[in-house]
Coordinates of C-alpha atoms and ligand atoms in Angstrom, one line a residue:
X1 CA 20.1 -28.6 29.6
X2 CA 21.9 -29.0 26.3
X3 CA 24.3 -26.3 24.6
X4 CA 21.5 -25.4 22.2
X5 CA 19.2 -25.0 24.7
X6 CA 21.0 -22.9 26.4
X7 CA 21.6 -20.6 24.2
X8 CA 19.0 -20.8 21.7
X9 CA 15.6 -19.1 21.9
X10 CA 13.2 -21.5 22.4
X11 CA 11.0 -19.5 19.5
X12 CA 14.0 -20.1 17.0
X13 CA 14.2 -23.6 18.6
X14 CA 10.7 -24.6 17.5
X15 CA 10.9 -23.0 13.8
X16 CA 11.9 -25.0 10.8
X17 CA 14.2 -23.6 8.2
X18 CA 13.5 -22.0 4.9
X19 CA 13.4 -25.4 2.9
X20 CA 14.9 -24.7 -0.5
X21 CA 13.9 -28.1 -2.9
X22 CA 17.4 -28.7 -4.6
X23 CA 16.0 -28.0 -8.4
X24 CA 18.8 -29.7 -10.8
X25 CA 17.7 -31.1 -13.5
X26 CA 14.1 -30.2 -13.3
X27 CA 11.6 -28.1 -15.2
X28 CA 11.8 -25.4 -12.6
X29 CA 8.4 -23.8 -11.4
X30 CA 8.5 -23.0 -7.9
X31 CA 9.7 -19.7 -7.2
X32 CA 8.3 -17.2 -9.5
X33 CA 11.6 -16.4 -11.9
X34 CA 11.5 -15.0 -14.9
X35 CA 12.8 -17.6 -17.3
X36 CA 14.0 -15.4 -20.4
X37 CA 17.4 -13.9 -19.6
X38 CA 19.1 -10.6 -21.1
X39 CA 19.9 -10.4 -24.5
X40 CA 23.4 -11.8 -25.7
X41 CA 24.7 -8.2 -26.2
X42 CA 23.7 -6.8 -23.4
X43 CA 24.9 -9.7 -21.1
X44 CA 28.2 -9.7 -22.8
X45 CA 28.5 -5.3 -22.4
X46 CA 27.5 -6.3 -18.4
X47 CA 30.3 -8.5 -18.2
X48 CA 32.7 -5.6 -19.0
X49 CA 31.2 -3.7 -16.3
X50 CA 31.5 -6.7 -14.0
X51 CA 35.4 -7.0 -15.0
X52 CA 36.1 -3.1 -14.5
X53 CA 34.6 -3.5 -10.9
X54 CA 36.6 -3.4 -7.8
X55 CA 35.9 -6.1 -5.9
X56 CA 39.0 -5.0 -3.5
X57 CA 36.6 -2.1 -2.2
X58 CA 33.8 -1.8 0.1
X59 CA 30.6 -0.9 -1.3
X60 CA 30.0 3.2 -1.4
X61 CA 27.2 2.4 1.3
X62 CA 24.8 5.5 0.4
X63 CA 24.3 4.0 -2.8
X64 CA 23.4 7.2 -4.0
X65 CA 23.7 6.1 -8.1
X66 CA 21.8 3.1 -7.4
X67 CA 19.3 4.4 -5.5
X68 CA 18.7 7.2 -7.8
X69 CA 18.1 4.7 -10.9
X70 CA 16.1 3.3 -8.9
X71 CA 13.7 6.2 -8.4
X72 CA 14.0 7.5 -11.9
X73 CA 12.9 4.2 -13.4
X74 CA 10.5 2.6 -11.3
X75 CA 8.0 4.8 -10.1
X76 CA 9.2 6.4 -7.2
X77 CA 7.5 9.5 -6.6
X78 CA 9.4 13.5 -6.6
X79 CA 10.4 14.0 -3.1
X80 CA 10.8 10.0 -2.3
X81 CA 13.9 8.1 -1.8
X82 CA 14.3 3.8 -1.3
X83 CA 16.2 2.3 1.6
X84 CA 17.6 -1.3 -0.4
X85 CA 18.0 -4.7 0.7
X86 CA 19.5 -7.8 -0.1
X87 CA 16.6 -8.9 -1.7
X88 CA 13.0 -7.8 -0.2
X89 CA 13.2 -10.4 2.3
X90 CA 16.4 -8.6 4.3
X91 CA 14.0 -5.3 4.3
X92 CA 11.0 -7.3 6.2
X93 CA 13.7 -8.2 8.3
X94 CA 14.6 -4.8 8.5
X95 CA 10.8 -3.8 9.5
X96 CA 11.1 -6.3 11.7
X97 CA 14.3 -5.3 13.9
X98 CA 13.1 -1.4 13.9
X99 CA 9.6 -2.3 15.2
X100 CA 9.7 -4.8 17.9
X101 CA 9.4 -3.1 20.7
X102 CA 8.2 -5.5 23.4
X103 CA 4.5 -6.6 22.7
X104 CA 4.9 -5.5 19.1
X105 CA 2.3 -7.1 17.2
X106 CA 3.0 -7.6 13.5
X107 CA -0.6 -8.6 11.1
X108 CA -1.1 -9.7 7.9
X109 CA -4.1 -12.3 6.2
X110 CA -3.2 -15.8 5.7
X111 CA -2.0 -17.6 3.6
X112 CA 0.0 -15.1 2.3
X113 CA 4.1 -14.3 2.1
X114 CA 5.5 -16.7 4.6
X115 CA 8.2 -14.5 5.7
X116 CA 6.2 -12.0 7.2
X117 CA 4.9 -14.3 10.1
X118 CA 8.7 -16.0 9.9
X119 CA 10.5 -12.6 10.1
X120 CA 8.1 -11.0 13.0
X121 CA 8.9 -14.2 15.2
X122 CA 12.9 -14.1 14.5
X123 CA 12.1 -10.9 15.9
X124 CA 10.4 -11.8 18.8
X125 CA 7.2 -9.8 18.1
X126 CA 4.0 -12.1 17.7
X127 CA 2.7 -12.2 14.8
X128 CA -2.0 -12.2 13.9
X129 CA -3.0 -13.7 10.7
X130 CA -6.2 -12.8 9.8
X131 CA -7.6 -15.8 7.4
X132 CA -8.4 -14.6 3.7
X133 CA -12.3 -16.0 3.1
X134 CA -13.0 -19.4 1.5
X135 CA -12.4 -18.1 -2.0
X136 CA -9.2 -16.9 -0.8
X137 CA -10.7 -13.2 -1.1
X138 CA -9.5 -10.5 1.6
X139 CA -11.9 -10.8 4.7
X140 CA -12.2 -7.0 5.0
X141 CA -14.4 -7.0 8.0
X142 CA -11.8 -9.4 9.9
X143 CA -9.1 -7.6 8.9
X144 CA -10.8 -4.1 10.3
X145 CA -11.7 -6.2 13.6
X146 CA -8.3 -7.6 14.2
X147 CA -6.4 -4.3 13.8
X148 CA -9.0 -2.6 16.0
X149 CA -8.0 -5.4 18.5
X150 CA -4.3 -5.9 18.2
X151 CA -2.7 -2.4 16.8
X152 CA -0.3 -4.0 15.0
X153 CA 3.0 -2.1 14.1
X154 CA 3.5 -3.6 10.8
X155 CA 0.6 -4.5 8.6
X156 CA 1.9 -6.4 5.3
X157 CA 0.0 -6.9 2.4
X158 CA 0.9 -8.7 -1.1
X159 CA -0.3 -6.8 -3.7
X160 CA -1.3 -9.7 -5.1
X161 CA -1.0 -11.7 -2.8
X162 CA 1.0 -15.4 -2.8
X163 CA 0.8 -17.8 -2.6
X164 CA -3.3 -17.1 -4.1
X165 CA -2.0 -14.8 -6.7
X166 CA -5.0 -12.7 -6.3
X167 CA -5.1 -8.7 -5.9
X168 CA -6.8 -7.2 -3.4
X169 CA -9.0 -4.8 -3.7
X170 CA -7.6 -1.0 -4.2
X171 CA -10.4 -0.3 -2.1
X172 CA -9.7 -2.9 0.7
X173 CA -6.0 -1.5 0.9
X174 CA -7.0 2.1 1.4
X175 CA -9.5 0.8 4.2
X176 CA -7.0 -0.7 5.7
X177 CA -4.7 1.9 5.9
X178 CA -6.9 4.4 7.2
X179 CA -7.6 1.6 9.9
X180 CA -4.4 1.2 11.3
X181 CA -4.0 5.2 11.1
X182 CA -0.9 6.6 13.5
X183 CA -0.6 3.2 15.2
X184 CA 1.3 1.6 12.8
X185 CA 2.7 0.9 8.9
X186 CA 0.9 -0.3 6.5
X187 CA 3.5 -2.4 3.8
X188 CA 1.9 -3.0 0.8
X189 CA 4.4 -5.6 -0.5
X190 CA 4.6 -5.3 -4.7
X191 CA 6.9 -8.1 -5.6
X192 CA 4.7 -8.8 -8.7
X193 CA 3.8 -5.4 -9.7
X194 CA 5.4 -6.1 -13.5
X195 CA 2.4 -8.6 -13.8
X196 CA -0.5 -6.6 -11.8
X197 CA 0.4 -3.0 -13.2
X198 CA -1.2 -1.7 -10.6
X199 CA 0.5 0.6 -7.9
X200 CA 0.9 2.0 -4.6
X201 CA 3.6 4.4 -5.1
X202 CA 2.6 6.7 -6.7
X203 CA -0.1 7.5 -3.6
X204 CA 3.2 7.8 -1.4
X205 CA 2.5 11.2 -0.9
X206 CA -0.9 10.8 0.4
X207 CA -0.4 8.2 3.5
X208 CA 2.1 9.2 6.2
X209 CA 1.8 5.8 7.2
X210 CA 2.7 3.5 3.7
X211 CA 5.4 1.9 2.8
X212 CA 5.5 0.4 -0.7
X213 CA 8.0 -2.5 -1.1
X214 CA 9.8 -4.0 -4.3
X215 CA 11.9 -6.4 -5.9
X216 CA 13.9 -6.9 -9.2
X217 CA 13.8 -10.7 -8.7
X218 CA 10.5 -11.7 -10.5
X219 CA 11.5 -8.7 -12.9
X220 CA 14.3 -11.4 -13.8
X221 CA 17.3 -10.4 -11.7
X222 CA 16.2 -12.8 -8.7
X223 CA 20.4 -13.8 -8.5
X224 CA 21.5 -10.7 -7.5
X225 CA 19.0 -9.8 -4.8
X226 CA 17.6 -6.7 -4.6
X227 CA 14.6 -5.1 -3.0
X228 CA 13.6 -1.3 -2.4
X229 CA 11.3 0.4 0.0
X230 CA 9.5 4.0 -0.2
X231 CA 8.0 5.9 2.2
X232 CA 8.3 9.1 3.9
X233 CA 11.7 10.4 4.7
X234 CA 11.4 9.9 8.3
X235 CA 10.0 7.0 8.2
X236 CA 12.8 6.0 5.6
X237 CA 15.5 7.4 8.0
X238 CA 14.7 5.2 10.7
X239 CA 14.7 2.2 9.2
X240 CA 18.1 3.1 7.4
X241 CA 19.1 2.9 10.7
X242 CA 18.7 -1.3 11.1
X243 CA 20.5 -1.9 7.8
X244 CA 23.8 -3.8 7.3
X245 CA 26.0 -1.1 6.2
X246 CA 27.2 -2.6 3.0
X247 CA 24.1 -4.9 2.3
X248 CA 23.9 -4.7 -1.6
X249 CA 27.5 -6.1 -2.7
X250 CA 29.0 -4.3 -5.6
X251 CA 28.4 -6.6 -8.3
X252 CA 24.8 -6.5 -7.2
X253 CA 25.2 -2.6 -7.5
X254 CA 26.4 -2.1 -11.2
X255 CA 24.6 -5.0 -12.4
X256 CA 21.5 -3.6 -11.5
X257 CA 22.0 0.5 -13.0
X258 CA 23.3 -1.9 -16.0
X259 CA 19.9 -3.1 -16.4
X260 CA 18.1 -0.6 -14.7
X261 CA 19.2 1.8 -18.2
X262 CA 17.3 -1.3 -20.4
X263 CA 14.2 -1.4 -18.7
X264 CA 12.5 -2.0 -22.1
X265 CA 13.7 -5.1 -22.0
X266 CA 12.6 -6.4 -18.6
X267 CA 8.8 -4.7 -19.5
X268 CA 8.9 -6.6 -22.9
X269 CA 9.4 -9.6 -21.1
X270 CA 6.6 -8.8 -18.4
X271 CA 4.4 -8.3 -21.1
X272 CA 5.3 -11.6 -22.7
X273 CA 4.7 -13.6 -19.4
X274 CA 1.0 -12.3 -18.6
X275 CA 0.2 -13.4 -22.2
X276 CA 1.7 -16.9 -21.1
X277 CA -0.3 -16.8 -17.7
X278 CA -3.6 -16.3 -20.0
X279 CA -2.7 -19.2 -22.2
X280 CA -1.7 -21.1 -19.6
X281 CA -4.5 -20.3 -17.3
X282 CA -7.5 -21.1 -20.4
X283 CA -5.1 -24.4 -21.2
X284 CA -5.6 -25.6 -17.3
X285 CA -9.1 -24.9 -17.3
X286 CA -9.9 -26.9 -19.9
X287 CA -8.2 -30.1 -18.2
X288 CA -10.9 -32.0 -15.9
X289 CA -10.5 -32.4 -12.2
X290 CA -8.6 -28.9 -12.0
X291 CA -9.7 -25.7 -10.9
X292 CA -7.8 -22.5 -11.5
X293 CA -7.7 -19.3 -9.4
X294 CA -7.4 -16.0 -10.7
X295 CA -4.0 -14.3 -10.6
X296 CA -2.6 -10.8 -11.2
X297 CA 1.0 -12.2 -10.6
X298 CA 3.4 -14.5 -12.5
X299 CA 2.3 -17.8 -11.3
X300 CA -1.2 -19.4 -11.0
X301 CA -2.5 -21.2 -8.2
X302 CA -4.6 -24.3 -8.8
X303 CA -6.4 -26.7 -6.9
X304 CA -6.8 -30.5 -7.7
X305 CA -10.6 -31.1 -7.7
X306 CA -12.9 -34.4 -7.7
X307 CA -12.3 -37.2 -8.5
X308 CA -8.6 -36.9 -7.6
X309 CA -8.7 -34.6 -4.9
X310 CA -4.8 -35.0 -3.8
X311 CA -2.3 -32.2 -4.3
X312 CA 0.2 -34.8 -3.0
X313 CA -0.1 -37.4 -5.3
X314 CA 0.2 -35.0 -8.2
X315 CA 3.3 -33.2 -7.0
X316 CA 4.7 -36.3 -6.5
X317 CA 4.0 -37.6 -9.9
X318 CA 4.9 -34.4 -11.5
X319 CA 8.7 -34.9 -10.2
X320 CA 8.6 -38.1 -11.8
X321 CA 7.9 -36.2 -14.6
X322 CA 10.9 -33.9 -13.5
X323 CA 8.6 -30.7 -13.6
X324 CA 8.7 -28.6 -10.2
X325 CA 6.0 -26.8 -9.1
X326 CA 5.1 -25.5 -5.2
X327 CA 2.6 -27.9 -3.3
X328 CA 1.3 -25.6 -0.9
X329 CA -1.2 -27.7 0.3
X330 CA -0.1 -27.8 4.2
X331 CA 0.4 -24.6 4.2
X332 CA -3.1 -23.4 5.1
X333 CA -6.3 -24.6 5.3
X334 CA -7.9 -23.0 2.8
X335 CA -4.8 -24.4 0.4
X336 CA -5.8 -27.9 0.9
X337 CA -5.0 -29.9 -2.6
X338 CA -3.6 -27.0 -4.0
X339 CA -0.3 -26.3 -6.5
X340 CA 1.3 -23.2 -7.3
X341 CA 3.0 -23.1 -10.9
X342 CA 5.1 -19.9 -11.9
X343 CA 4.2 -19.0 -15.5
X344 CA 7.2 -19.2 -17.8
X345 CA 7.7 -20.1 -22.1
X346 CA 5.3 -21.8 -24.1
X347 CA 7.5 -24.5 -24.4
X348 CA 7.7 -25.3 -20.0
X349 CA 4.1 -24.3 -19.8
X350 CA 3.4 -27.0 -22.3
X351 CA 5.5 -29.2 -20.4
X352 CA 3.8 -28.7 -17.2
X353 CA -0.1 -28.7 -18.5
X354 CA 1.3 -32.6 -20.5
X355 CA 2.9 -33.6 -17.3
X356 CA -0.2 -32.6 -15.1
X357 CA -2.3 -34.7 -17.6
X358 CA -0.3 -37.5 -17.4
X359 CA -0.4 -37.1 -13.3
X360 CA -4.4 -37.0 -13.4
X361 CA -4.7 -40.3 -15.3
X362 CA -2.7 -41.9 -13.2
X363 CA -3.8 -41.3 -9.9
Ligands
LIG401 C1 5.1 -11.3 -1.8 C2 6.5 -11.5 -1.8 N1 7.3 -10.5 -1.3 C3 8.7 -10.7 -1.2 C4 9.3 -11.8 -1.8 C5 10.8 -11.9 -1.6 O1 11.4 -11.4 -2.7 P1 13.0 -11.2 -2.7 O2 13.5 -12.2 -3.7 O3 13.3 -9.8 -3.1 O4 13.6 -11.5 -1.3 C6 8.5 -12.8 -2.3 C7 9.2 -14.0 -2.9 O5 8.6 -14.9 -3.3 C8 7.1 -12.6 -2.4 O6 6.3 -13.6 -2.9

């Protein structure tokens, strides 16, 4: 037997790594960023903050300043603190660790967040994905079936979902949640709640079993990664318990009341992007051999149609064309030929729908 396998799990051994496309010099369009940035005042006032920071010192690990800007400005509800992590992927990592007790199942529908099913096997807990229906809709009756049959400990839904971009229904979620009952936690995952404005946490109070997680990064702070999570106290307390004691850095910390006390800004420019995802989504509807799927988030999935019919070729030629978007086509069946494109200025977005053009005619 080799070193590695020795040592390593055979699990890990058979997963690929989080492949991050290197981006320079591209149109970028792959990961859902906000493209504006913070005014030049306000950037220039945040790099006094930065200066006067003592990067000599461990973080204050309660975060209690942070935590409470956090819950004044974004929704939490009276009574409800956030446990943070180093972007929302370290708290479904978080989830992960807490839960898996051996035979832990972890559930969600596919295609959806891919480090849900990546996190729950790092973890050793298997993970059920319960296929959205051909329209890429929530298969309600599935979902009911499989969480009758597996009693999953975690249950994670994106609200909307991605890569689709969809939302499920309110209805679906509350179903759901009163499905999985005492058995388990039901995470309904709003990392593009700017763009939905629709909620979960304000209904905290009603389910003993919800947790409602978040993320500044599609808000525009993606750099400094930061994700929250409510849910009830002892709920909260236990998973407290699994994070890294000093997981948010400090210049993550003041950075983020910084802008957390100019959250007019960040909703401005929310606002501004689901305009663009209206224009751009009427602009790629009228282009031939494209069809568009509906989206409550900041990006727009679309699948190349007759008479191309290859997502590949496309991608490919779109590169050419330095633009980069997500091909997402092997990533599921129901994905086959399809693109995902974040929505950013009219000026990219212009870029993109000339360069898709440009890729149709040629293949
Ligand atoms: C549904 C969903 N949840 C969580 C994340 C991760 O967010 P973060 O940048 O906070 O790790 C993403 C990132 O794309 C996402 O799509």
């Amino acid at each position: 037997m080799s070193l590695i396998e020795n040592i390593i799990r055979p699990e890990i051994r058979a997963l690929s790594a989080y492949h991050v496309p290197d981006s320079a010099g591209f149109v970028k369009l792959d990961a859902m960023e906000n493209p504006y940035t913070l005014p030049s005042d306000l950037r220039n006032e945040l790099a006094k903050r930065l200066a006067e920071v003592e990067m000599n010192r461990y973080p204050v690990p309660s975060y209690t300043a942070l935590k409470a800007a956090i819950c004044a400005n974004l929704g939490v509800p009276n009574g409800f603190d956030v446990v943070l992590g180093n972007g929302s992927d370290e708290l479904i990592a978080m989830l992960s660790t807490a839960c898996a007790k051996p035979g832990a199942k972890v559930l969600a529908p596919t295609p959806s967040f891919v480090m849900y099913a990546m996190s729950a096997r790092l973890a050793g807990m298997e993970f059920v994905g319960v296929p959205l229906q051909a329209d890429l809709t929530l298969d309600l009756p599935a979902m009911l079936d499989a969480i009758r049959q597996h009693r999953p400990a975690i249950t994670y839904l994106a609200y909307p979902n991605n890569p689709t971009g969809n939302l499920f229904g309110a209805d679906q979620v509350l179903a759901i949640i009163d499905a999985v009952g005492d058995s388990g936690v039901v995470v309904v995952d709003e990392a593009y709640q700017p763009f939905a404005q629709t909620s979960f946490m304000s209904r905290l109070p009603e389910f003993g079993n919800l947790i409602v997680m978040r993320t500044v990064s599609k808000l525009g702070l993606a750099g400094i990664r930061l994700g929250y999570m409510s849910a009830s106290v002892a709920l909260l307390a236990e998973f407290d318990k699994v994070r890294p004691p000093y997981n948010i850095n400090v210049l993550t910390q003041v950075a983020a009341e910084f802008v957390l006390q100019h959250t007019p800004i960040l909703d401005a420019q929310a606002a501004t992007l689901r305009e663009q995802r209206e224009n751009l989504r009427l602009a790629l509807t009228a282009v031939p051999g494209v069809h568009v799927f509906p989206s409550a988030a900041n990006f727009l999935l679309l699948r190349v149609q007759a008479p191309t019919k290859n997502g590949d070729a496309i991608f490919a030629n779109l590169l050419e064309h330095k633009v980069l978007v997500k091909n997402v086509g092997k990533m599921h069946i129901l994905l086959e030929n399809c693109l995902r494109v974040t929505v950013s200025t009219p000026q990219e977005n212009a870029l993109f729908i000339d360069a898709l053009k440009a890729a149709l005619l040629s293949s």
